[in-house]
Every structure is written in C-alpha cells, then in structure tokens.
Amino acid sequence: MSSSVPGNTTIALDAMGGDHGPAVVVPAALRFLANTPAVDLILVGDEDKIRASLGGPVPPRVRIRATSQEVGMDESPSKALRGKKDSSMRVAIDLVKDGAAHACVSAGNTGALMATARFVLKTLPRVDRPAIMTAVPSLHGHTHMLDLGANVDCTAEHLVQFAVMGSELVTAVEGKAAPRVALLNIGQEEIKGNEQVKLAHQRLAVSRLNYIGYVEGDDIFLGDVDVVVADGFVGNVALKCSEGVAKFIGSSLKAQFRRTWWSRLAGLGALPILNQFRQTIDPRRYNGASLLGLRGIVIKSHGGADEVAFENAIRIARKEIRADIPRRIGEQVGQQLDSAHYKATA
Amino acid sequence: MSSSVPGNTTIALDAMGGDHGPAVVVPAALRFLANTPAVDLILVGDEDKIRASLGGPVPPRVRIRATSQEVGMDESPSKALRGKKDSSMRVAIDLVKDGAAHACVSAGNTGALMATARFVLKTLPRVDRPAIMTAVPSLHGHTHMLDLGANVDCTAEHLVQFAVMGSELVTAVEGKAAPRVALLNIGQEEIKGNEQVKLAHQRLAVSRLNYIGYVEGDDIFLGDVDVVVADGFVGNVALKCSEGVAKFIGSSLKAQFRRTWWSRLAGLGALPILNQFRQTIDPRRYNGASLLGLRGIVIKSHGGADEVAFENAIRIARKEIRADIPRRIGEQVGQQLDSAHYKATA
C-alpha cells in the first residue's frame, strides 16, 4: 500500500475541511511537526489560503498540494464524489492511493469522506463495508466504539467484521494481545436484541476473538470492555448522546458555580481540580475517528475541531501508519473468517 | 377504566418488585402518604414481609393485598405471565384492570411488567404496541424519551403512534399546548436514517403534532425539544449511555477531588455546590417510566430505586391519574390517525 513512499513517513491533510479550514489545519500541522520528528506533511487545498495561514515561508517537512475545489460540510456524498475530483478531500485520499502519502486526515463531512475513500481506496478483501471507530473515555481508561454512522443497517456478518477490525486495531495500536470485544445490546430478556445482533452474538461466541458477550449502553463508560460493536445508527446515537450528556453536565456545573458569591468563591478554589478533570475527559484528546476496512489509512477529524484536536487526529494517523493497520486488518479478517470454528456456524 | 373506584384516588404498589422489595417500597409508600393527601395505597405482596417493613400497625390510607408469588428480576416475561398468576406484579395490574386501583407502580423486571400489563389491560384502540417513556434532565429542563426498550424493531407506523402518545402525555401532565416532538436520527446526509425513520418523518411532517423534524443524540440533553421518539433498541441505548456517562463523570470528578490534600480542601469548599448540582440531575428525581398505550396506568420504577426514587414513581402515577392519561391518549391516537392530512400520505 505504501511501500513506494520514499524517506519520511508522510501524512496528507485536507486543509479545507471542517468548519475552519486552513485556519485550524495549518496551525495544527505546525504543532504536530514541532512535537514529532521524522514525519512530513502535505497540506492539500487552496494554495493562497494555506500560505496566508502559514503567515511566512513554507517550513521544512511541509509541502503544499494546490487544489481548486472544496467539499461543503453539507454536500451530498454522491455529488462530492462525482463533481469534485480536484477537491482537497479527494486529492488527499488520492495521495494515499498513489503512495505519495501513508495516510490522510480530513475534518470534512463524514458521508463524503467515507464515500470518496471507499471509491478511491476500495475496501480490503473480505470486508463488505468500512466502519468508523473512535475511542471514548471510560472508568478503566477508554473504550473503542464502532460503527459510528457509516452503516445504518447492518447484517450479522457486518457486525462480525466490525468486531474483527476493532479488535485488531486495539491489538496493533495499543499492544493488547486479546482485547475484550462486546456487542451493544439492551437488557430486557426475551425481547433482547434484534435479529442481527443475536446472530452476530452466536458467531462471535465461536470466533477466535476475546468476545465477552453483550454489554449495555452504560458499560461503554463503566464496564471492562475494549471494543464495543454496534450498527452505525445505534453507535452514532450512543456517541452523540454521550457528548450531549457531557456538555450538559459541564454547562450545568458551571452555572451552579456562578449562582451566588459563595459558590463563585468555592468555584475559584475548585477551579484547578475541575480544569484538571476537564482535561482528562477533554473531547479534543479523543478527536480522530478511523475509517476501518479500507486499503489505506483515513482519519476523520471532528468538523468543529480546534488545532489541539486536529493535531490529535494527525497523531492517530501516525500511530496507525506505524502499526500498519490496513495490512494487519486485512490479514485478520481473512484468518478469522476462514477459521474452522467460525465457518462451522456461519 | 377507573370510574368504579370509590372515594380516594388509589394506587397499587408491587411491594415485592425491584432489588429491595418491601424494604424500599413500604418506606416509599409512607413518605408518599406523608407528603400527599387524598390518595390511598394498596401494598401488594407477601403480607408478613410487608408488615415487618411497616414495623407497626397498618397506617390509615394503606391496605395490604396478600399474594403468594413473586416475579424474579431475571425471570422471562412469558414464564412470569403463564406461571405467576398470584404474583405481586400480576395482582397489582389486576387491581387496575378491576377498577380497584387507578394505577399501579412496580420496580419488577421490565419485560415481565410490560408483557403482563399488555395481557391484562390490553392496548388502547388503534395502538399497536405500548411504549416505555421517561423524562431525562436537559439544559431547558427535561426531555421525554420513548420507546426505551419495549419494542426492538419498529415500523414507521409504530414510531408515529409513539410520537402521538408522547406528545399527548406532555400536554396532559405538563400543560404544554404543543410539545415539540422530534425523531431521533443520525446526522450524515444521504445515509441519513433507516427506512422506518425516514417514512415516519414523512408522516409526522403532515400530522397535527408540533413535529420539529430530526434531532441527534446530543439534542436530547442540549436541544429545544420536548419529546424524542426512537425505536426501543435505540432509545434504550441512548438512555443507558446517558446514565453511564453521568456516573462516569461523577466517579471521575470524585476521584479528582480526592487526589491530593489540596484538592481535598478545595473539594470541601465546593461540596455544597457539587451536592446541589447532584440534586438537580439526581436520577432519583427522574425515576418512574410510563408504560404508554395501555388501557390503564402502569409506572415502572428502576429496579435499584431507593425510597426517594420509588416515591417519585408513585408521584408520576398520581400525575397520570389526575391527567386521565389513558383516556386522553386513546382520544388523541384516534383523532390524529384519522386526520385527513395524515391519511392522505399514510
């Protein structure tokens, strides 16, 4: 996939994606370079705007790849795919395809990014559908969750593939030999789960994964599980809900500390601790979702990411390059789905 | 439904349900009576255990209805339904059916409660399936969410019925003339929503409800919406996720305040404010989910509820009695589904 790239590790950044474009991507790139040796970055997008954000000469280890189009944040995936062949998003992915970059990062719209990445890079053999995965903070550190919205309706087979891909990513990137994998389900007996989830459960139970069974929504944050698998509709709702609750608690807590002079005073004393806490669950530290199952590494940054958050997404790209994710997932999907046990029940 | 009940409003309590049985239900009943005039309670369950929890003579406005069986928290709904005709859960629901009580409250297992309530009370005309609904705290006060797990797979028609029921409950109980109703969906364009959600969206758009369109998971807690409709799988995941995140943040915050002597000191100062905040989002204040769409009022308490939480569930039962919920929902479902606009597209 990337053997043709000479010298340094290279990551292509869609400089025009997200709510802020180069105003965030360029400073994030510079932060990343200051913190990370031996990685080159290609800034893909409107050359004038990128140069304006650089505010000076192009620094070492940075190249600009000029493009003439942008994919809008609300643009339909099919329109972006058909009509925007010189968009910053498309060209960043093309650079991965052509071997000029080892990975790309975009804060552009998820639907267009997934459709374009799938069209340009193709899925790995045996992978029916790519999935979107991210980590969320949890009591025991963090939990990986997929799919987060790429696939609204999933068969049991898709869910099994997601489980294999998620497990292998955690093994490869975090060095965990046997990540604990679970299916997201609801608690009520008998009416438990829909048909796809039940069937995936049977298949995973005889797989070579460290499958621990069903978990419920609260276990994502409280339970001892590394990878939680759900269809894209459910996974997306779970992710957005958790973001909503965290923001709601943050705002309400702030309001509470501002209510009276006494609470303001107490808040002043508690501020350093509250700030420290905020840092541990800072969503910016978790920014960067992986598009898994493709023949190349594509990282999706949150559209509203700031430079700290976007830098984190570039870091994730680098980790996946070092872990050789597409090759490893390709191998695992093949091996797991070929395993005798699995076949016997599939 | 309940015209035959003489005198006071009467609520039947399944005294054996939940993780703690009479040890929680009986004190909750006494708290409720102390705070609320003109309501009688029937404690349904093991007479000896109920008397032991009362610790003295049966107080005024309390009756005991002795039963010989209990439904286990993990018992299958069909087993409970077939084999436990003298269970505290079943008899509490029978009392509603027979007009001896205006409502019942149980902390027993959700699947068994829903199956039994549906079998005994039956659904309202035009309602295909009952749904479970609760309120969750949000920036603008609280948001009602349904279904929370009664129906794993829903058609568009079911979702529309849930929307009508939820809207009418909020109107009847909270006096809001036109509650803002939304469908829970995910954000990506084109792949937006599954087929049922899309179809329900079309139908709700021409309904007489104050339908505001799609919302995403975070809007439940941050958005300006009164009723959020989803299928039972998605709704349950959303609810459990939000509980999980709230607990995770609570535990992490506590740990942060305990880390050093300085943080302990700061925590001491901040404690009253943190406690006040905890009260505003206290899940006990939100305990009590409504089984909507039945010919009678059934409130489900959390299995782990304490007496404060269970008392809240009894309060919800009383509110629904005063608002005459089953009659009003029955009328609304009929009118809404008969409306010319709706029919034109259905």
Coordinates of C-alpha atoms in Angstrom, one line a residue, chain B residues 107-327:
Chain B
A107 CA -39.9 -2.0 40.2
G108 CA -40.1 -5.5 38.9
N109 CA -38.5 -6.7 35.7
T110 CA -39.4 -4.6 32.7
G111 CA -40.1 -7.4 30.2
A112 CA -42.4 -9.2 32.6
L113 CA -44.2 -6.0 33.6
M114 CA -44.8 -5.0 30.0
A115 CA -46.0 -8.4 28.9
T116 CA -48.3 -8.8 31.9
A117 CA -49.7 -5.3 31.6
R118 CA -50.3 -5.7 28.0
F119 CA -52.0 -9.1 28.5
V120 CA -54.2 -7.9 31.4
L121 CA -55.0 -4.4 30.5
K122 CA -54.8 -4.6 26.7
T123 CA -53.7 -1.8 24.4
L124 CA -55.9 1.2 23.6
P125 CA -57.8 1.1 20.3
R126 CA -55.5 2.0 17.3
V127 CA -52.4 1.5 19.4
D128 CA -50.4 -1.4 18.0
R129 CA -47.8 -1.5 20.7
P130 CA -47.3 0.1 24.1
A131 CA -44.1 2.0 24.6
I132 CA -42.0 3.0 27.6
M133 CA -41.3 6.6 28.2
T134 CA -39.3 8.6 30.8
A135 CA -38.0 12.1 31.3
V136 CA -34.3 12.9 31.4
P137 CA -32.8 16.2 32.6
S138 CA -31.7 18.6 29.9
L139 CA -30.5 22.2 29.5
H140 CA -34.0 23.6 29.2
G141 CA -35.4 21.4 32.0
H142 CA -36.1 17.9 30.8
T143 CA -36.9 15.9 27.7
H144 CA -39.2 13.0 27.4
M145 CA -37.9 10.0 25.5
L146 CA -39.7 6.9 24.1
D147 CA -39.6 3.9 23.4
L148 CA -37.0 2.8 25.9
G149 CA -36.9 -0.9 25.2
A150 CA -40.4 -2.4 24.8
N151 CA -40.1 -2.6 21.0
V152 CA -36.9 -3.6 19.5
D153 CA -38.0 -3.4 15.9
C154 CA -40.5 -0.7 15.0
T155 CA -42.3 0.2 11.8
A156 CA -42.8 3.8 10.8
E157 CA -46.4 3.4 12.0
H158 CA -45.3 2.4 15.5
L159 CA -43.0 5.4 15.6
V160 CA -45.8 7.7 14.6
Q161 CA -48.0 6.3 17.4
F162 CA -45.3 6.8 19.9
A163 CA -45.0 10.4 18.8
V164 CA -48.7 11.0 19.3
M165 CA -48.7 9.2 22.7
G166 CA -45.6 11.1 24.0
S167 CA -46.9 14.4 22.8
E168 CA -50.3 13.9 24.5
L169 CA -48.7 12.9 27.8
V170 CA -46.6 16.0 27.9
T171 CA -49.7 18.1 27.1
A172 CA -51.8 16.4 29.7
V173 CA -49.3 16.2 32.5
E174 CA -47.3 19.4 32.0
G175 CA -49.9 21.6 30.3
K176 CA -47.9 22.3 27.2
A177 CA -50.3 23.0 24.4
A178 CA -48.0 21.9 21.6
P179 CA -45.0 20.0 22.8
R180 CA -42.0 20.0 20.3
V181 CA -41.8 16.4 19.0
A182 CA -38.7 15.0 17.1
L183 CA -37.4 11.8 15.7
L184 CA -34.0 10.6 16.8
N185 CA -31.7 10.2 13.9
I186 CA -28.1 10.4 12.8
G187 CA -26.5 13.4 11.1
Q188 CA -24.9 12.1 7.9
E189 CA -26.7 13.2 4.7
E190 CA -27.9 10.7 2.2
I191 CA -27.3 7.8 4.5
K192 CA -29.5 9.6 7.0
G193 CA -31.7 7.3 8.9
N194 CA -33.1 3.9 8.3
E195 CA -36.2 3.3 6.2
Q196 CA -38.6 3.3 9.1
V197 CA -37.3 6.6 10.5
K198 CA -37.5 8.3 7.0
L199 CA -41.1 7.1 6.5
A200 CA -42.1 8.2 10.0
H201 CA -40.6 11.6 9.2
Q202 CA -42.8 12.0 6.2
R203 CA -45.9 11.0 8.1
L204 CA -45.2 13.2 11.1
A205 CA -44.4 16.2 8.8
V206 CA -48.1 16.2 7.8
S207 CA -49.5 15.3 11.2
R208 CA -51.2 17.7 13.6
L209 CA -48.3 17.3 16.0
N210 CA -45.8 20.1 16.6
Y211 CA -43.2 18.0 14.8
I212 CA -39.8 19.7 14.5
G213 CA -38.0 17.0 12.4
Y214 CA -34.9 15.1 13.2
V215 CA -32.7 15.5 16.2
E216 CA -29.4 13.8 17.0
G217 CA -28.3 12.1 20.3
D218 CA -26.8 15.3 21.8
D219 CA -30.0 17.2 21.3
I220 CA -31.8 15.1 23.9
F221 CA -29.8 16.9 26.5
L222 CA -29.0 20.2 24.8
G223 CA -31.7 20.9 22.3
D224 CA -35.1 22.6 22.5
V225 CA -37.3 19.5 22.2
D226 CA -39.9 18.0 24.5
V227 CA -40.5 14.5 23.1
V228 CA -37.8 12.4 21.3
V229 CA -39.0 9.3 19.5
A230 CA -36.9 6.3 18.7
D231 CA -37.3 2.5 18.4
G232 CA -36.8 0.6 21.7
F233 CA -33.3 -0.6 20.9
V234 CA -32.0 2.9 20.1
G235 CA -33.9 4.6 22.9
N236 CA -32.7 2.1 25.4
V237 CA -29.1 2.5 24.3
A238 CA -29.5 6.3 24.4
L239 CA -30.9 6.1 28.0
K240 CA -28.3 3.7 29.3
C241 CA -25.4 5.6 27.6
S242 CA -26.5 8.8 29.3
E243 CA -26.7 7.1 32.7
G244 CA -23.3 5.7 32.1
V245 CA -21.7 9.0 31.2
A246 CA -23.3 10.7 34.2
K247 CA -21.9 8.0 36.5
F248 CA -18.5 8.1 34.9
I249 CA -18.3 11.8 35.2
G250 CA -19.5 11.7 38.8
S251 CA -16.9 9.0 39.8
S252 CA -14.1 10.6 38.0
L253 CA -14.8 14.0 39.5
K254 CA -14.9 12.5 43.0
A255 CA -11.6 10.8 42.4
Q256 CA -10.1 14.0 41.1
F257 CA -11.1 15.8 44.3
R258 CA -9.6 13.1 46.4
R259 CA -6.2 13.0 44.7
T260 CA -4.1 15.5 46.9
W261 CA -4.6 17.3 50.2
W262 CA -5.1 20.5 48.2
S263 CA -7.8 19.0 46.1
R264 CA -9.5 17.6 49.1
L265 CA -9.5 21.0 50.7
A266 CA -10.9 22.6 47.5
G267 CA -13.4 19.8 47.3
L268 CA -14.6 20.6 50.8
G269 CA -15.3 24.2 49.8
A270 CA -17.0 23.1 46.6
L271 CA -19.0 20.3 48.2
P272 CA -22.2 22.2 48.9
I273 CA -22.3 23.4 45.3
L274 CA -21.5 19.9 43.9
N275 CA -24.2 18.4 46.1
Q276 CA -26.7 21.0 44.9
F277 CA -25.8 20.2 41.3
R278 CA -26.1 16.5 42.0
Q279 CA -29.6 17.1 43.2
T280 CA -30.7 18.8 40.1
I281 CA -29.6 15.9 37.9
D282 CA -30.4 13.3 40.6
P283 CA -31.7 10.2 38.7
R284 CA -34.0 9.6 41.6
R285 CA -35.9 12.7 40.7
Y286 CA -36.5 11.2 37.3
N287 CA -37.4 7.7 38.5
G288 CA -40.6 6.3 37.1
A289 CA -41.2 5.3 33.4
S290 CA -44.7 5.3 31.9
L291 CA -46.0 2.3 30.0
L292 CA -48.0 4.2 27.4
G293 CA -50.7 2.9 25.2
L294 CA -52.4 0.7 27.7
R295 CA -56.0 0.8 29.0
G296 CA -54.7 1.7 32.4
I297 CA -51.8 3.4 34.1
V298 CA -48.7 1.4 34.9
I299 CA -45.5 3.0 36.1
K300 CA -42.1 1.2 36.1
S301 CA -39.6 2.1 38.8
H302 CA -35.9 1.4 38.4
G303 CA -35.1 -1.9 40.0
G304 CA -32.4 -0.4 42.1
A305 CA -34.6 2.5 43.3
D306 CA -34.3 3.7 46.9
E307 CA -37.3 5.1 48.8
V308 CA -36.9 8.6 47.5
A309 CA -36.8 7.3 43.9
F310 CA -39.7 4.9 44.4
E311 CA -41.8 7.7 45.9
N312 CA -41.1 9.7 42.8
A313 CA -42.5 6.9 40.7
I314 CA -45.7 6.9 42.8
R315 CA -45.9 10.7 42.2
I316 CA -45.8 10.1 38.5
A317 CA -48.6 7.6 38.8
R318 CA -50.7 10.2 40.6
K319 CA -50.0 12.8 38.0
E320 CA -51.1 10.5 35.2
I321 CA -54.3 9.6 37.1
R322 CA -55.1 13.3 37.5
A323 CA -54.4 13.9 33.8
D324 CA -56.6 10.9 32.9
I325 CA -53.8 9.7 30.6
P326 CA -55.2 6.5 29.1
R327 CA -58.5 8.2 28.0

